[in-house]
Amino acid sequence: MTYYHSLYQQIVATLGFRPRQVTADAAFDAWDVYQTCAEHGGIAAIPINAHGHPLPNRETDGTPRCDRGLRMFASYQFDHTNGYRAQRFCCPLLYPVPMGQTCEHKQFLKEKGCVKDINIELGGLQRVLLDRTSQTYKTIYRQRTSAERINSQAKSWDIERPKVCNGHSVANLNTLTYILINVRVLQRVYAVNLVYRRC
């Protein structure tokens, strides 16, 4: 996350436009990464990283459910200290008016009920509502896994991490990596064609 936005700006400058889709691993699972795609109608194909917490229980429109599974009441919006627009949701048994029901939640005993503040930015909503089983998500995410396979091959040849000192040498090393990968592919294609010719 420390370098995503500067890298994204370099990509935009190189391409001359903002890419609608991004794919990355779970280390990039943050609302502002999704925001770079969501605000242009695209998606960020990133696995969700709950950091050991349970996944958010939400309605399809993003409204959270309380621990009992009830749709919570939208109270007010505010600017969150983490830089996004947030919406406060309150206990549906107490807001907008008390329903006369009880709940085991500890905050209910204090006559407050449970409260959830959610990120309502496009990227914040996309992060928790994105269908990670959809074909679109899988197709975009597959591009990241292909990059991982390239990294794995480079690692097996001990050229994953540059042992050189300047950008030009690193570029040459990357070119060498791709040449080796393509040679291996051509060798496999040649071997398969040779087998077919013998049949």
mmCIF file of C-alpha atoms in Angstrom:
data_model
loop_
_atom_site.group_PDB
_atom_site.id
_atom_site.type_symbol
_atom_site.label_atom_id
_atom_site.label_comp_id
_atom_site.label_asym_id
_atom_site.label_seq_id
_atom_site.Cartn_x
_atom_site.Cartn_y
_atom_site.Cartn_z
ATOM 1 C CA MET A 1 0.000 0.000 0.000
ATOM 2 C CA THR A 2 2.923 2.351 0.521
ATOM 3 C CA TYR A 3 3.617 2.534 -3.224
ATOM 4 C CA TYR A 4 0.322 1.652 -4.939
ATOM 5 C CA HIS A 5 -0.817 5.190 -5.754
ATOM 6 C CA SER A 6 2.552 6.370 -7.077
ATOM 7 C CA LEU A 7 2.758 3.207 -9.227
ATOM 8 C CA TYR A 8 -0.829 3.769 -10.418
ATOM 9 C CA GLN A 9 0.013 7.352 -11.439
ATOM 10 C CA GLN A 10 3.020 6.080 -13.430
ATOM 11 C CA ILE A 11 0.754 3.570 -15.197
ATOM 12 C CA VAL A 12 -1.769 6.316 -16.033
ATOM 13 C CA ALA A 13 1.035 8.517 -17.388
ATOM 14 C CA THR A 14 2.417 5.670 -19.507
ATOM 15 C CA LEU A 15 -0.939 4.514 -20.884
ATOM 16 C CA GLY A 16 -2.404 7.994 -21.293
ATOM 17 C CA PHE A 17 -5.654 6.918 -19.589
ATOM 18 C CA ARG A 18 -6.872 5.401 -16.335
ATOM 19 C CA PRO A 19 -7.211 1.607 -16.487
ATOM 20 C CA ARG A 20 -10.700 0.424 -15.527
ATOM 21 C CA GLN A 21 -9.462 -2.868 -14.043
ATOM 22 C CA VAL A 22 -6.685 -3.652 -11.595
ATOM 23 C CA THR A 23 -5.611 -6.990 -10.178
ATOM 24 C CA ALA A 24 -3.365 -7.570 -7.184
ATOM 25 C CA ASP A 25 -2.900 -9.861 -4.208
ATOM 26 C CA ALA A 26 -4.551 -9.454 -0.796
ATOM 27 C CA ALA A 27 -1.828 -7.067 0.403
ATOM 28 C CA PHE A 28 -3.565 -4.418 -1.739
ATOM 29 C CA ASP A 29 -7.023 -4.995 -0.223
ATOM 30 C CA ALA A 30 -7.800 -1.390 0.758
ATOM 31 C CA TRP A 31 -10.761 0.802 -0.155
ATOM 32 C CA ASP A 32 -8.688 3.434 -1.960
ATOM 33 C CA VAL A 33 -7.252 0.818 -4.356
ATOM 34 C CA TYR A 34 -10.786 -0.220 -5.312
ATOM 35 C CA GLN A 35 -11.663 3.472 -5.621
ATOM 36 C CA THR A 36 -9.224 3.932 -8.538
ATOM 37 C CA CYS A 37 -11.332 1.461 -10.544
ATOM 38 C CA ALA A 38 -14.823 1.934 -9.104
ATOM 39 C CA GLU A 39 -14.951 5.642 -9.906
ATOM 40 C CA HIS A 40 -14.431 4.744 -13.603
ATOM 41 C CA GLY A 41 -16.918 1.870 -13.720
ATOM 42 C CA GLY A 42 -14.341 -0.927 -13.352
ATOM 43 C CA ILE A 43 -13.330 -3.382 -10.663
ATOM 44 C CA ALA A 44 -10.253 -4.203 -8.652
ATOM 45 C CA ALA A 45 -9.863 -7.987 -8.693
ATOM 46 C CA ILE A 46 -8.269 -8.399 -5.267
ATOM 47 C CA PRO A 47 -8.942 -11.140 -2.699
ATOM 48 C CA ILE A 48 -10.500 -9.754 0.460
ATOM 49 C CA ASN A 49 -8.184 -9.622 3.475
ATOM 50 C CA ALA A 50 -10.290 -9.580 6.628
ATOM 51 C CA HIS A 51 -7.196 -9.460 8.908
ATOM 52 C CA GLY A 52 -8.655 -12.209 11.080
ATOM 53 C CA HIS A 53 -12.033 -10.501 11.522
ATOM 54 C CA PRO A 54 -15.342 -11.968 10.302
ATOM 55 C CA LEU A 55 -16.439 -10.790 6.857
ATOM 56 C CA PRO A 56 -18.971 -7.943 6.896
ATOM 57 C CA ASN A 57 -22.608 -9.070 6.890
ATOM 58 C CA ARG A 58 -24.245 -6.773 4.337
ATOM 59 C CA GLU A 59 -27.359 -6.413 2.231
ATOM 60 C CA THR A 60 -26.805 -6.215 -1.540
ATOM 61 C CA ASP A 61 -27.027 -2.396 -1.347
ATOM 62 C CA GLY A 62 -24.261 -2.303 1.285
ATOM 63 C CA THR A 63 -26.472 -1.800 4.345
ATOM 64 C CA PRO A 64 -24.992 -3.735 7.270
ATOM 65 C CA ARG A 65 -26.908 -6.287 9.303
ATOM 66 C CA CYS A 66 -26.559 -6.475 13.072
ATOM 67 C CA ASP A 67 -25.338 -9.593 14.872
ATOM 68 C CA ARG A 68 -28.913 -10.891 14.862
ATOM 69 C CA GLY A 69 -29.073 -10.485 11.079
ATOM 70 C CA LEU A 70 -31.442 -7.492 11.115
ATOM 71 C CA ARG A 71 -31.084 -4.688 8.575
ATOM 72 C CA MET A 72 -29.650 -1.694 10.436
ATOM 73 C CA PHE A 73 -31.012 1.856 10.389
ATOM 74 C CA ALA A 74 -29.080 4.523 8.417
ATOM 75 C CA SER A 75 -28.488 7.441 10.757
ATOM 76 C CA TYR A 76 -26.068 10.114 9.487
ATOM 77 C CA GLN A 77 -23.007 10.564 7.266
ATOM 78 C CA PHE A 78 -19.652 12.012 8.288
ATOM 79 C CA ASP A 79 -16.002 12.356 7.220
ATOM 80 C CA HIS A 80 -14.050 9.467 8.699
ATOM 81 C CA THR A 81 -10.562 10.084 10.086
ATOM 82 C CA ASN A 82 -9.224 7.496 7.574
ATOM 83 C CA GLY A 83 -10.103 9.812 4.686
ATOM 84 C CA TYR A 84 -13.399 8.417 3.412
ATOM 85 C CA ARG A 85 -17.050 9.381 3.641
ATOM 86 C CA ALA A 86 -18.780 7.170 6.204
ATOM 87 C CA GLN A 87 -22.347 6.311 7.126
ATOM 88 C CA ARG A 88 -23.403 5.479 10.671
ATOM 89 C CA PHE A 89 -25.916 2.671 11.065
ATOM 90 C CA CYS A 90 -27.776 2.070 14.325
ATOM 91 C CA CYS A 91 -29.684 -0.729 16.046
ATOM 92 C CA PRO A 92 -32.955 -1.337 14.173
ATOM 93 C CA LEU A 93 -34.686 -2.220 17.447
ATOM 94 C CA LEU A 94 -34.028 1.259 18.859
ATOM 95 C CA TYR A 95 -33.905 3.546 15.801
ATOM 96 C CA PRO A 96 -35.687 5.485 14.432
ATOM 97 C CA VAL A 97 -38.045 4.608 17.302
ATOM 98 C CA PRO A 98 -37.813 1.849 19.945
ATOM 99 C CA MET A 99 -39.619 -1.306 18.832
ATOM 100 C CA GLY A 100 -40.229 -2.642 22.340
ATOM 101 C CA GLN A 101 -38.028 -5.696 21.704
ATOM 102 C CA THR A 102 -34.906 -6.784 23.574
ATOM 103 C CA CYS A 103 -31.498 -7.969 22.429
ATOM 104 C CA GLU A 104 -28.546 -9.725 24.058
ATOM 105 C CA HIS A 105 -26.002 -7.256 22.617
ATOM 106 C CA LYS A 106 -24.066 -5.537 25.428
ATOM 107 C CA GLN A 107 -24.693 -2.090 23.910
ATOM 108 C CA PHE A 108 -28.420 -2.761 23.944
ATOM 109 C CA LEU A 109 -28.297 -2.976 27.726
ATOM 110 C CA LYS A 110 -26.857 0.573 27.717
ATOM 111 C CA GLU A 111 -29.884 1.672 25.628
ATOM 112 C CA LYS A 112 -27.597 2.467 22.668
ATOM 113 C CA GLY A 113 -27.750 -0.726 20.661
ATOM 114 C CA CYS A 114 -25.076 -1.763 18.214
ATOM 115 C CA VAL A 115 -23.593 0.849 15.892
ATOM 116 C CA LYS A 116 -21.648 0.306 12.670
ATOM 117 C CA ASP A 117 -19.790 2.974 10.701
ATOM 118 C CA ILE A 118 -19.241 1.885 7.107
ATOM 119 C CA ASN A 119 -17.218 3.291 4.235
ATOM 120 C CA ILE A 120 -19.692 4.561 1.615
ATOM 121 C CA GLU A 121 -17.158 5.577 -1.016
ATOM 122 C CA LEU A 122 -17.519 3.617 -4.268
ATOM 123 C CA GLY A 123 -14.266 1.807 -3.512
ATOM 124 C CA GLY A 124 -15.281 1.033 0.061
ATOM 125 C CA LEU A 125 -18.563 -0.477 -1.089
ATOM 126 C CA GLN A 126 -16.925 -2.409 -3.931
ATOM 127 C CA ARG A 127 -14.414 -3.935 -1.516
ATOM 128 C CA VAL A 128 -17.125 -5.672 0.533
ATOM 129 C CA LEU A 129 -19.807 -6.192 -2.142
ATOM 130 C CA LEU A 130 -17.669 -7.426 -5.049
ATOM 131 C CA ASP A 131 -18.738 -10.856 -6.303
ATOM 132 C CA ARG A 132 -15.455 -12.724 -6.239
ATOM 133 C CA THR A 133 -17.116 -15.792 -7.766
ATOM 134 C CA SER A 134 -18.146 -13.963 -10.966
ATOM 135 C CA GLN A 135 -16.572 -14.747 -14.325
ATOM 136 C CA THR A 136 -15.477 -11.109 -14.715
ATOM 137 C CA TYR A 137 -13.569 -11.208 -11.433
ATOM 138 C CA LYS A 138 -11.975 -14.572 -12.226
ATOM 139 C CA THR A 139 -10.904 -13.460 -15.719
ATOM 140 C CA ILE A 140 -9.235 -10.295 -14.422
ATOM 141 C CA TYR A 141 -7.645 -12.050 -11.436
ATOM 142 C CA ARG A 142 -6.202 -14.759 -13.695
ATOM 143 C CA GLN A 143 -3.909 -12.075 -15.169
ATOM 144 C CA ARG A 144 -2.295 -11.656 -11.752
ATOM 145 C CA THR A 145 -1.769 -15.384 -11.373
ATOM 146 C CA SER A 146 -0.039 -15.485 -14.763
ATOM 147 C CA ALA A 147 2.378 -12.819 -13.484
ATOM 148 C CA GLU A 148 2.961 -14.978 -10.386
ATOM 149 C CA ARG A 149 3.818 -17.939 -12.622
ATOM 150 C CA ILE A 150 6.396 -15.781 -14.412
ATOM 151 C CA ASN A 151 7.847 -14.732 -11.046
ATOM 152 C CA SER A 152 7.971 -18.389 -9.997
ATOM 153 C CA GLN A 153 9.924 -19.338 -13.124
ATOM 154 C CA ALA A 154 12.319 -16.426 -12.612
ATOM 155 C CA LYS A 155 12.854 -17.564 -9.027
ATOM 156 C CA SER A 156 13.617 -21.117 -10.142
ATOM 157 C CA TRP A 157 16.346 -19.709 -12.413
ATOM 158 C CA ASP A 158 17.672 -17.529 -9.560
ATOM 159 C CA ILE A 159 16.955 -14.295 -11.460
ATOM 160 C CA GLU A 160 13.872 -13.156 -9.529
ATOM 161 C CA ARG A 161 15.686 -10.497 -7.531
ATOM 162 C CA PRO A 162 18.077 -8.285 -9.454
ATOM 163 C CA LYS A 163 21.690 -8.454 -8.333
ATOM 164 C CA VAL A 164 22.557 -5.430 -10.437
ATOM 165 C CA CYS A 165 22.899 -1.760 -9.536
ATOM 166 C CA ASN A 166 21.071 0.369 -12.106
ATOM 167 C CA GLY A 167 17.748 0.589 -13.930
ATOM 168 C CA HIS A 168 19.228 -0.276 -17.333
ATOM 169 C CA SER A 169 20.682 -3.514 -15.976
ATOM 170 C CA VAL A 170 17.369 -4.409 -14.303
ATOM 171 C CA ALA A 171 15.570 -3.821 -17.630
ATOM 172 C CA ASN A 172 18.081 -6.119 -19.374
ATOM 173 C CA LEU A 173 17.508 -8.761 -16.708
ATOM 174 C CA ASN A 174 13.733 -8.548 -17.207
ATOM 175 C CA THR A 175 14.195 -8.928 -20.954
ATOM 176 C CA LEU A 176 16.372 -11.985 -20.348
ATOM 177 C CA THR A 177 13.670 -13.460 -18.100
ATOM 178 C CA TYR A 178 11.015 -13.113 -20.803
ATOM 179 C CA ILE A 179 13.339 -14.497 -23.478
ATOM 180 C CA LEU A 180 14.007 -17.569 -21.327
ATOM 181 C CA ILE A 181 10.288 -18.050 -20.672
ATOM 182 C CA ASN A 182 9.496 -17.789 -24.389
ATOM 183 C CA VAL A 183 12.308 -20.222 -25.275
ATOM 184 C CA ARG A 184 10.876 -22.722 -22.789
ATOM 185 C CA VAL A 185 7.400 -22.298 -24.312
ATOM 186 C CA LEU A 186 8.797 -22.818 -27.811
ATOM 187 C CA GLN A 187 10.637 -25.937 -26.639
ATOM 188 C CA ARG A 188 7.403 -27.388 -25.245
ATOM 189 C CA VAL A 189 5.495 -26.543 -28.447
ATOM 190 C CA TYR A 190 8.247 -28.116 -30.551
ATOM 191 C CA ALA A 191 8.220 -31.267 -28.393
ATOM 192 C CA VAL A 192 4.423 -31.597 -28.693
ATOM 193 C CA ASN A 193 4.541 -31.059 -32.485
ATOM 194 C CA LEU A 194 7.298 -33.655 -32.774
ATOM 195 C CA VAL A 195 5.136 -36.210 -30.936
ATOM 196 C CA TYR A 196 2.183 -35.505 -33.213
ATOM 197 C CA ARG A 197 4.323 -35.917 -36.342
ATOM 198 C CA ARG A 198 5.398 -39.362 -35.210
ATOM 199 C CA CYS A 199 1.764 -40.476 -34.663
#
